[in-house]
Tab-separated table of N, CA, C and O in Angstrom:
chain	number	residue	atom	x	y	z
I	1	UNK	N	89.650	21.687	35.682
I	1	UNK	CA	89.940	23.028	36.123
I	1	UNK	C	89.551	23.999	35.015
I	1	UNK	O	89.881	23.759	33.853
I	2	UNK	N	89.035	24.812	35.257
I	2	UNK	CA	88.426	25.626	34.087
I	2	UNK	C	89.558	27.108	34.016
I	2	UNK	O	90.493	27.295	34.794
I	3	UNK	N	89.265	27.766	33.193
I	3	UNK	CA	90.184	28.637	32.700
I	3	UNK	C	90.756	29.462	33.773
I	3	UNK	O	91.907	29.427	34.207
I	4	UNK	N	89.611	30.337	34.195
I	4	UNK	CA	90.400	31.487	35.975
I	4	UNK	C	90.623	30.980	36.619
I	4	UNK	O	90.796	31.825	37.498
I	5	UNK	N	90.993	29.292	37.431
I	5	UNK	CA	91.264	28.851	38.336
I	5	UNK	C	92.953	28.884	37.535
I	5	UNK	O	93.956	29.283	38.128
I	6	UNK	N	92.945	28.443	36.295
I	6	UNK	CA	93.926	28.090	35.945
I	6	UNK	C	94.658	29.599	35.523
I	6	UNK	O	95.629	29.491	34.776
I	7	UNK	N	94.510	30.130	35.682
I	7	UNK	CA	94.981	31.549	35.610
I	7	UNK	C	95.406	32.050	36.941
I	7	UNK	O	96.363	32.791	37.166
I	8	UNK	N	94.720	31.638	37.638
I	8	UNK	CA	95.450	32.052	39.378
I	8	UNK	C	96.096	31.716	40.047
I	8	UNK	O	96.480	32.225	41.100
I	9	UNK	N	96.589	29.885	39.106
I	9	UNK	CA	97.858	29.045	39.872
I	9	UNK	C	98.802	30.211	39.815
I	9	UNK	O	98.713	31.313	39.274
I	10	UNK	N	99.899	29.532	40.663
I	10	UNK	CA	101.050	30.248	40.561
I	10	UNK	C	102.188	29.372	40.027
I	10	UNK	O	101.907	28.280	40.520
I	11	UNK	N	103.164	29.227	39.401
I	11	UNK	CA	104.143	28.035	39.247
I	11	UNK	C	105.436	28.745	39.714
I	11	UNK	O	105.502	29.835	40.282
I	12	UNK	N	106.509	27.874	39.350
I	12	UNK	CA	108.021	28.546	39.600
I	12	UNK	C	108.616	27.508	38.765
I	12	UNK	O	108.048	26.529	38.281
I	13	UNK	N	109.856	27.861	38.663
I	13	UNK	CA	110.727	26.879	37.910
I	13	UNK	C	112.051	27.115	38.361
I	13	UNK	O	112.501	28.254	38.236
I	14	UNK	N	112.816	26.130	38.918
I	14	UNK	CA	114.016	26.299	39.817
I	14	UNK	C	114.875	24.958	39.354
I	14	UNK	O	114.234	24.016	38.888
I	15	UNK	N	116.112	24.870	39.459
I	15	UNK	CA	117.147	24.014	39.801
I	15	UNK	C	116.213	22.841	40.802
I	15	UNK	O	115.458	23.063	41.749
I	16	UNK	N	116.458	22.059	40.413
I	16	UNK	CA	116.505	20.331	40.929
I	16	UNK	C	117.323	20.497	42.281
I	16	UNK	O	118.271	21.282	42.273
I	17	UNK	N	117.063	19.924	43.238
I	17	UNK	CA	118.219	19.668	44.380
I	17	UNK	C	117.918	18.644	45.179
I	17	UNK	O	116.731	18.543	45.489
I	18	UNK	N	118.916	17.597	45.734
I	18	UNK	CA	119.061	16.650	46.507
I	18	UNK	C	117.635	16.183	47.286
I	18	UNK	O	117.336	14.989	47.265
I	19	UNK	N	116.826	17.087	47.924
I	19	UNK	CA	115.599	17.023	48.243
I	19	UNK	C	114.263	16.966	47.492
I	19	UNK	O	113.264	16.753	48.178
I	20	UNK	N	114.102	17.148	46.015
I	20	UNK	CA	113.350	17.150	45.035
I	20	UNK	C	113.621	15.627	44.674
I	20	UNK	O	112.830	15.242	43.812
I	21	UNK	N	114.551	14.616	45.108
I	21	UNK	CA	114.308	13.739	44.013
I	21	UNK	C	113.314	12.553	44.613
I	21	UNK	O	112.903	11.619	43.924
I	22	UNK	N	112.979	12.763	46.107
I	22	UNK	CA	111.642	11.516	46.353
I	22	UNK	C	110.450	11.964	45.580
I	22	UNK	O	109.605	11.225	45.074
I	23	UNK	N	110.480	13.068	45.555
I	23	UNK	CA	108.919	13.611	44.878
I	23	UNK	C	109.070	13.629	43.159
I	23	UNK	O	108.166	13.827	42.347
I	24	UNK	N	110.182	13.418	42.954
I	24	UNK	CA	110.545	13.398	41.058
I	24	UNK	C	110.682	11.925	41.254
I	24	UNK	O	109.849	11.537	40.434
I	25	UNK	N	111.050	11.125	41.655
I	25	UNK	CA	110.961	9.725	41.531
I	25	UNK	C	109.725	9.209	41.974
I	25	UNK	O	109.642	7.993	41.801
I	26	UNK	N	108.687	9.768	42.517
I	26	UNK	CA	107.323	9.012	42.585
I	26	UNK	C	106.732	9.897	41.567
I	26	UNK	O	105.675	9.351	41.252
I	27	UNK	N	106.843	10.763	41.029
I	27	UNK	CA	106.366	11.188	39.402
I	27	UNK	C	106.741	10.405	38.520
I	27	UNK	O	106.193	9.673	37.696
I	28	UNK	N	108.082	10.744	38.903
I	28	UNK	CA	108.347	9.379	37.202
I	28	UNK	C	107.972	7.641	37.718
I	28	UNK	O	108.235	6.746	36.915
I	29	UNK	N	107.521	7.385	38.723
I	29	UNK	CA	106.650	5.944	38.662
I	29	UNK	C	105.313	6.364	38.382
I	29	UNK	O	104.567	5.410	38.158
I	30	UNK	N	104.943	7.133	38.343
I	30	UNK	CA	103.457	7.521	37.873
I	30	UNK	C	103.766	7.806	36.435
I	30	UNK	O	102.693	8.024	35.873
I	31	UNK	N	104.374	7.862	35.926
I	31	UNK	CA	104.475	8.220	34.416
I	31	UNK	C	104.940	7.172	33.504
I	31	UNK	O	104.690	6.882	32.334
I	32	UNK	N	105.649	6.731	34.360
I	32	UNK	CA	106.545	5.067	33.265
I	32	UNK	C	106.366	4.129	33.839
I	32	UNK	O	106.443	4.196	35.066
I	33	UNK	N	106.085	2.992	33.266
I	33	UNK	CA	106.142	1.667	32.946
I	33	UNK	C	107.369	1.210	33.953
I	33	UNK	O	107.333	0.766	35.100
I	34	UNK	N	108.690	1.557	32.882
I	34	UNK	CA	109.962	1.745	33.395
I	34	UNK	C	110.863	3.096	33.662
I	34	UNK	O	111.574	3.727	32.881
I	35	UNK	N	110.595	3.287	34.930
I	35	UNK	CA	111.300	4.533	35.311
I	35	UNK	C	112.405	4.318	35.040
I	35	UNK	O	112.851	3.273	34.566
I	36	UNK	N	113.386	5.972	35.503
I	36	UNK	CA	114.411	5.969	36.075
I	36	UNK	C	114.328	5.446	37.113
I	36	UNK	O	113.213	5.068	37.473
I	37	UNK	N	115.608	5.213	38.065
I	37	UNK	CA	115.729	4.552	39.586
I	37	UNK	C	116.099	6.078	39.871
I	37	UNK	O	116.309	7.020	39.106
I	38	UNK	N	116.100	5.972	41.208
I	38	UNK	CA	115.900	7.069	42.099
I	38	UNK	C	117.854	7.235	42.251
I	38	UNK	O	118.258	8.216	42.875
I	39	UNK	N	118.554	6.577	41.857
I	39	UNK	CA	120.302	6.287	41.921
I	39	UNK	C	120.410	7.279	40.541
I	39	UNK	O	121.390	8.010	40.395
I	40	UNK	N	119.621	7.247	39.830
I	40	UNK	CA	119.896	7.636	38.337
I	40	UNK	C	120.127	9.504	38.737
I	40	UNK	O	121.105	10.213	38.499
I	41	UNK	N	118.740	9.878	39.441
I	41	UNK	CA	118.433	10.870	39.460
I	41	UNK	C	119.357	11.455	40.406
I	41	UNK	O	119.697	12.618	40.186
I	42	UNK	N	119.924	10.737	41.630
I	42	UNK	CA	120.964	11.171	42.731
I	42	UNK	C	122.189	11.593	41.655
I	42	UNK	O	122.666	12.727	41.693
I	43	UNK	N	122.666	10.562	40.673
I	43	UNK	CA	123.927	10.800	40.372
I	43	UNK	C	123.831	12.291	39.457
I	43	UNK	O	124.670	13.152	39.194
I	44	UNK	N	122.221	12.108	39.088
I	44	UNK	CA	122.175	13.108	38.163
I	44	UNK	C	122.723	14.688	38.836
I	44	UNK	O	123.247	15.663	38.297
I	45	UNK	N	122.423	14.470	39.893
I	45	UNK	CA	122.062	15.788	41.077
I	45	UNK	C	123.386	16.048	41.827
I	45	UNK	O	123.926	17.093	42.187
I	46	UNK	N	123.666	14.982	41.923
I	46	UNK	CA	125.020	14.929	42.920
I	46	UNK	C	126.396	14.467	41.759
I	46	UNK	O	127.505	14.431	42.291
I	47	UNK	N	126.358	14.275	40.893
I	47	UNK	CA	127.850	13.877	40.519
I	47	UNK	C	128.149	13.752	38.680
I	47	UNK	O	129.154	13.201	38.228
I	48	UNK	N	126.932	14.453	37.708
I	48	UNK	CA	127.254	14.539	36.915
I	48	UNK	C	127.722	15.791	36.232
I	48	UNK	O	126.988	16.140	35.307
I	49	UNK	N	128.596	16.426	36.425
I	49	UNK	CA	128.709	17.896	35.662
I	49	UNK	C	128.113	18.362	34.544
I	49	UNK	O	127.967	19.575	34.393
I	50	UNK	N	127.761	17.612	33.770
I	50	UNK	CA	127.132	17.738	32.364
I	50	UNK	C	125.650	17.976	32.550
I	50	UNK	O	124.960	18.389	31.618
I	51	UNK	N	125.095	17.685	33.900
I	51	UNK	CA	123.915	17.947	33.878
I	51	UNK	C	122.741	18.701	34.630
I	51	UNK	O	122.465	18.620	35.827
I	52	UNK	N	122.158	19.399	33.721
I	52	UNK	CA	120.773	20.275	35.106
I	52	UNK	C	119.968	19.874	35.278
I	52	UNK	O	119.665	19.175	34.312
I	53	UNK	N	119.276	19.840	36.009
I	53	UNK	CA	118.070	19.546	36.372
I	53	UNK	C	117.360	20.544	36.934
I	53	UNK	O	117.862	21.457	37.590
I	54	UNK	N	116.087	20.395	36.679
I	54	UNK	CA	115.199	21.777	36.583
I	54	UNK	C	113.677	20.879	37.342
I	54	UNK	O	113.389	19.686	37.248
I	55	UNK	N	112.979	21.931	38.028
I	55	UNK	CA	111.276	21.340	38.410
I	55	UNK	C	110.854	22.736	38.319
I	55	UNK	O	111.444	23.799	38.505
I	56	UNK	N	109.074	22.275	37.812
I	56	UNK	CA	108.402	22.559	38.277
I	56	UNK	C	107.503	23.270	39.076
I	56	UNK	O	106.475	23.282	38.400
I	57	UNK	N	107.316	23.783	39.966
I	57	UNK	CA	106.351	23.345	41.235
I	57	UNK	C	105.298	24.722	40.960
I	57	UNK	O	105.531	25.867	40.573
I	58	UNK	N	103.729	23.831	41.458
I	58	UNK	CA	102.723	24.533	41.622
I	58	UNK	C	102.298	25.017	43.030
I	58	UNK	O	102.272	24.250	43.992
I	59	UNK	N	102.010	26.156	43.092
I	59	UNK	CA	101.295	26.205	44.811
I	59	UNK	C	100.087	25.502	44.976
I	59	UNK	O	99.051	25.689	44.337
I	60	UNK	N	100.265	24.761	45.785
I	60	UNK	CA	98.751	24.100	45.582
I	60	UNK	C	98.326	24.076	47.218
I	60	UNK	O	98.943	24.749	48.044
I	61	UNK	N	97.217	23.228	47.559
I	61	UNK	CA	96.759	23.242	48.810
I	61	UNK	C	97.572	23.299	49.769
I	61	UNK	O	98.684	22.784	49.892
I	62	UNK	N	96.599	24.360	50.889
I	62	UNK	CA	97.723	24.557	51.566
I	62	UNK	C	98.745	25.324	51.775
I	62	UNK	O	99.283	25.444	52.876
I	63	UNK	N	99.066	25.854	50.832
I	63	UNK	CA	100.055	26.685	50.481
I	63	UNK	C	101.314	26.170	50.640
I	63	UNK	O	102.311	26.693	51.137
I	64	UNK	N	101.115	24.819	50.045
I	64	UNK	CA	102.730	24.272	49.767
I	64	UNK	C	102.747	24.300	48.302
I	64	UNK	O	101.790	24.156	47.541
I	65	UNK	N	104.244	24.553	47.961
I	65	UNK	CA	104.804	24.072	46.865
I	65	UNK	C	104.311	22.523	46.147
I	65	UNK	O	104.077	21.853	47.153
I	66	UNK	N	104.093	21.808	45.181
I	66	UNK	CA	104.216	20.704	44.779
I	66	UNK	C	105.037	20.745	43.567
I	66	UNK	O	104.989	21.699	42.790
I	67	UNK	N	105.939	19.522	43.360
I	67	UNK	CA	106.691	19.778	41.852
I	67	UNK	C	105.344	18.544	41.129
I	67	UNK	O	104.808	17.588	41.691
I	68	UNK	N	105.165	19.041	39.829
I	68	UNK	CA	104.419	18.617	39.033
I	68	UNK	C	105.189	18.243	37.501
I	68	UNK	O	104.674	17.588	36.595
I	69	UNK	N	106.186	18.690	37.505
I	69	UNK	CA	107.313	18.714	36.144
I	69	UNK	C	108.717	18.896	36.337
I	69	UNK	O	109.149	19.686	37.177
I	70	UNK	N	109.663	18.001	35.385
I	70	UNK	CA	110.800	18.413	35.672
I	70	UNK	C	111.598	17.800	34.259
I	70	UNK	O	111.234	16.949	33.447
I	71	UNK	N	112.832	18.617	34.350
I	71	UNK	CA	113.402	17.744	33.661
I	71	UNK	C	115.392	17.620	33.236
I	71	UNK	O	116.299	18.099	33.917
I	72	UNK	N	115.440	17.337	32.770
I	72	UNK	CA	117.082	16.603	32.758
I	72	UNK	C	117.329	17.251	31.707
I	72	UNK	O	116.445	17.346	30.855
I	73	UNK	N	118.893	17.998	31.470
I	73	UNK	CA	119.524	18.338	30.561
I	73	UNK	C	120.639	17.837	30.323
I	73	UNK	O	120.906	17.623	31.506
I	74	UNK	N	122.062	17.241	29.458
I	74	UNK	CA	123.223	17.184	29.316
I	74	UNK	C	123.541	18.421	28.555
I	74	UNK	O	122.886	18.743	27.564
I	75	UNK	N	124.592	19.152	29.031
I	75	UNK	CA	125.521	20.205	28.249
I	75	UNK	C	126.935	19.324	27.933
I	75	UNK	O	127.838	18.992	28.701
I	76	UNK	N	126.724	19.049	26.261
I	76	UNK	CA	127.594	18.658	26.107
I	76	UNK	C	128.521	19.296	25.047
I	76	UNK	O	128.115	19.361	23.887
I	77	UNK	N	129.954	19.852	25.435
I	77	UNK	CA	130.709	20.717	24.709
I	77	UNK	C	129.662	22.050	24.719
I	77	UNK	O	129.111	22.505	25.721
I	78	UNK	N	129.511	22.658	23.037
I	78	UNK	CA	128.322	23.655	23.168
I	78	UNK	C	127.204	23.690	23.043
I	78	UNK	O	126.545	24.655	22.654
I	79	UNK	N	126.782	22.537	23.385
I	79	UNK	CA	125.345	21.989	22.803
I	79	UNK	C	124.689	21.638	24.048
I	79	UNK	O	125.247	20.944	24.898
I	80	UNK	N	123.187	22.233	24.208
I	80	UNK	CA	122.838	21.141	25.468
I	80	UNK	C	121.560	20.238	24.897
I	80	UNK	O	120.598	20.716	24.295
I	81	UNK	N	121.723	19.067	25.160
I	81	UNK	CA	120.483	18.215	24.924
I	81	UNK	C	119.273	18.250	26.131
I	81	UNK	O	119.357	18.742	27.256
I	82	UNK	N	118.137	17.561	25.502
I	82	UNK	CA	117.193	17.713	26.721
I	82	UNK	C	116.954	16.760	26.366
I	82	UNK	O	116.550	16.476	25.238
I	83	UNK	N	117.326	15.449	28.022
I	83	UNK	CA	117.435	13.920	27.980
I	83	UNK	C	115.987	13.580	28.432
I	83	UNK	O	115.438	12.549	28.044
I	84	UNK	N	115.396	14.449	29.245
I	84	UNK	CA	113.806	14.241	29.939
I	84	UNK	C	113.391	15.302	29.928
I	84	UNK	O	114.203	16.221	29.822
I	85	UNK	N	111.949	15.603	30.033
I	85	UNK	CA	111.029	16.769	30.247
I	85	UNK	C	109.509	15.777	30.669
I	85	UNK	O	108.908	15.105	29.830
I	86	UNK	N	109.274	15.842	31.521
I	86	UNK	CA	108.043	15.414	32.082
I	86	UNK	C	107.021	16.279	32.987
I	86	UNK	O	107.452	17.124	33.772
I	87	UNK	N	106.049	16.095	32.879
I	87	UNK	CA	104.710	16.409	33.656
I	87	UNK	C	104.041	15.421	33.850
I	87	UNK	O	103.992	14.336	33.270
I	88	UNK	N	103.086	16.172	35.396
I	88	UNK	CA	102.068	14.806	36.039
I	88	UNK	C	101.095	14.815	34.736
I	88	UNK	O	100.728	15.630	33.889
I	89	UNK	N	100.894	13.501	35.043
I	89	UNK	CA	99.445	13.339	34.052
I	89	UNK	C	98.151	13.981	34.476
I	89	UNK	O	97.298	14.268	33.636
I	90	UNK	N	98.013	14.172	35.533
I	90	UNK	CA	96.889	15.023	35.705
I	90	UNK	C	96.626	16.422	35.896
I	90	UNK	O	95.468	16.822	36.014
Protein backbone atom coordinates (compact mmCIF):
# COMPACT_ATOMS: atom_id res chain seq x y z
CA UNK A 1 0.00 0.00 0.00
CA UNK A 2 1.74 3.09 -0.79
CA UNK A 3 1.52 6.29 1.14
CA UNK A 4 -2.18 8.19 -0.13
CA UNK A 5 -3.94 5.00 -0.05
CA UNK A 6 -2.67 4.80 3.37
CA UNK A 7 -3.66 8.19 4.22
CA UNK A 8 -7.31 7.68 3.16
CA UNK A 9 -7.93 4.57 5.40
CA UNK A 10 -10.09 5.45 7.99
CA UNK A 11 -9.58 3.55 11.50
CA UNK A 12 -11.54 3.82 14.89
CA UNK A 13 -10.68 2.56 18.15
CA UNK A 14 -13.51 1.39 20.48
CA UNK A 15 -14.14 -0.91 23.53
CA UNK A 16 -13.96 -4.74 22.77
CA UNK A 17 -17.52 -6.33 23.07
CA UNK A 18 -18.98 -9.82 23.24
CA UNK A 19 -19.25 -9.80 19.36
CA UNK A 20 -15.56 -8.77 18.52
CA UNK A 21 -14.18 -11.83 20.04
CA UNK A 22 -14.65 -14.49 16.84
CA UNK A 23 -12.80 -12.00 14.76
CA UNK A 24 -10.00 -11.26 17.74
CA UNK A 25 -9.66 -14.95 18.20
CA UNK A 26 -8.99 -15.79 14.50
CA UNK A 27 -6.35 -12.83 14.69
CA UNK A 28 -4.72 -14.07 17.49
CA UNK A 29 -4.48 -17.71 15.62
CA UNK A 30 -2.93 -15.87 12.87
CA UNK A 31 -0.45 -14.34 15.09
CA UNK A 32 0.56 -17.15 17.67
CA UNK A 33 1.85 -20.33 17.66
CA UNK A 34 -0.06 -20.50 21.00
CA UNK A 35 -2.98 -18.35 21.29
CA UNK A 36 -5.23 -17.27 23.75
CA UNK A 37 -8.50 -19.59 23.71
CA UNK A 38 -11.43 -17.82 22.72
CA UNK A 39 -12.79 -18.68 26.89
CA UNK A 40 -9.80 -16.43 27.80
CA UNK A 41 -11.04 -13.55 25.79
CA UNK A 42 -15.00 -14.20 26.84
CA UNK A 43 -13.97 -14.04 30.50
CA UNK A 44 -11.92 -11.18 29.57
CA UNK A 45 -15.12 -9.35 28.15
CA UNK A 46 -17.70 -10.75 30.23
CA UNK A 47 -16.41 -11.24 33.83
CA UNK A 48 -13.16 -9.65 34.62
CA UNK A 49 -13.46 -6.13 36.20
CA UNK A 50 -9.88 -5.37 36.04
CA UNK A 51 -10.02 -5.46 32.48
CA UNK A 52 -10.46 -3.42 28.95
CA UNK A 53 -10.34 -4.37 26.03
CA UNK A 54 -9.97 -2.17 23.15
CA UNK A 55 -9.94 -2.94 18.86
CA UNK A 56 -9.01 -1.63 16.18
CA UNK A 57 -11.02 -1.57 13.10
CA UNK A 58 -10.25 -0.40 9.53
CA UNK A 59 -12.93 0.43 6.86
CA UNK A 60 -12.09 -1.71 4.38
CA UNK A 61 -13.95 -3.31 1.36
CA UNK A 62 -17.10 -2.79 1.09
CA UNK A 63 -17.59 -0.53 3.50
CA UNK A 64 -17.39 -2.77 6.41
CA UNK A 65 -15.58 -2.28 9.45
CA UNK A 66 -12.66 -4.97 9.96
CA UNK A 67 -10.80 -5.18 13.43
CA UNK A 68 -7.13 -5.50 12.51
CA UNK A 69 -5.73 -4.75 16.28
CA UNK A 70 -6.60 -5.04 19.69
CA UNK A 71 -5.67 -5.25 22.91
CA UNK A 72 -6.02 -6.24 26.72
CA UNK A 73 -5.46 -4.07 29.69
CA UNK A 74 -5.52 -4.99 33.66
CA UNK A 75 -6.23 -1.87 35.97
CA UNK A 76 -4.76 -2.88 38.81
CA UNK A 77 -5.25 -0.63 42.07
CA UNK A 78 -3.70 2.68 40.26
CA UNK A 79 -1.79 1.27 37.78
CA UNK A 80 -2.96 -0.16 34.50
CA UNK A 81 -0.82 -2.76 32.76
CA UNK A 82 -0.99 -3.60 29.08
CA UNK A 83 -1.25 -7.60 29.09
CA UNK A 84 -1.65 -7.67 24.97
CA UNK A 85 -1.47 -5.22 22.11
CA UNK A 86 -1.59 -6.91 18.76
CA UNK A 87 -1.93 -6.24 15.01
CA UNK A 88 -2.60 -8.32 11.78
CA UNK A 89 0.55 -9.13 10.24
CA UNK A 90 -0.33 -7.85 7.13
Amino acid sequence: MNEPEREKMKFKLRRMNTTDIEQVFALEQRIFATPWTQKSYEFEVERNPASEQWVVEVLAEHNEWQIVGYSVCWLLGDEEGLVAFHTQPD
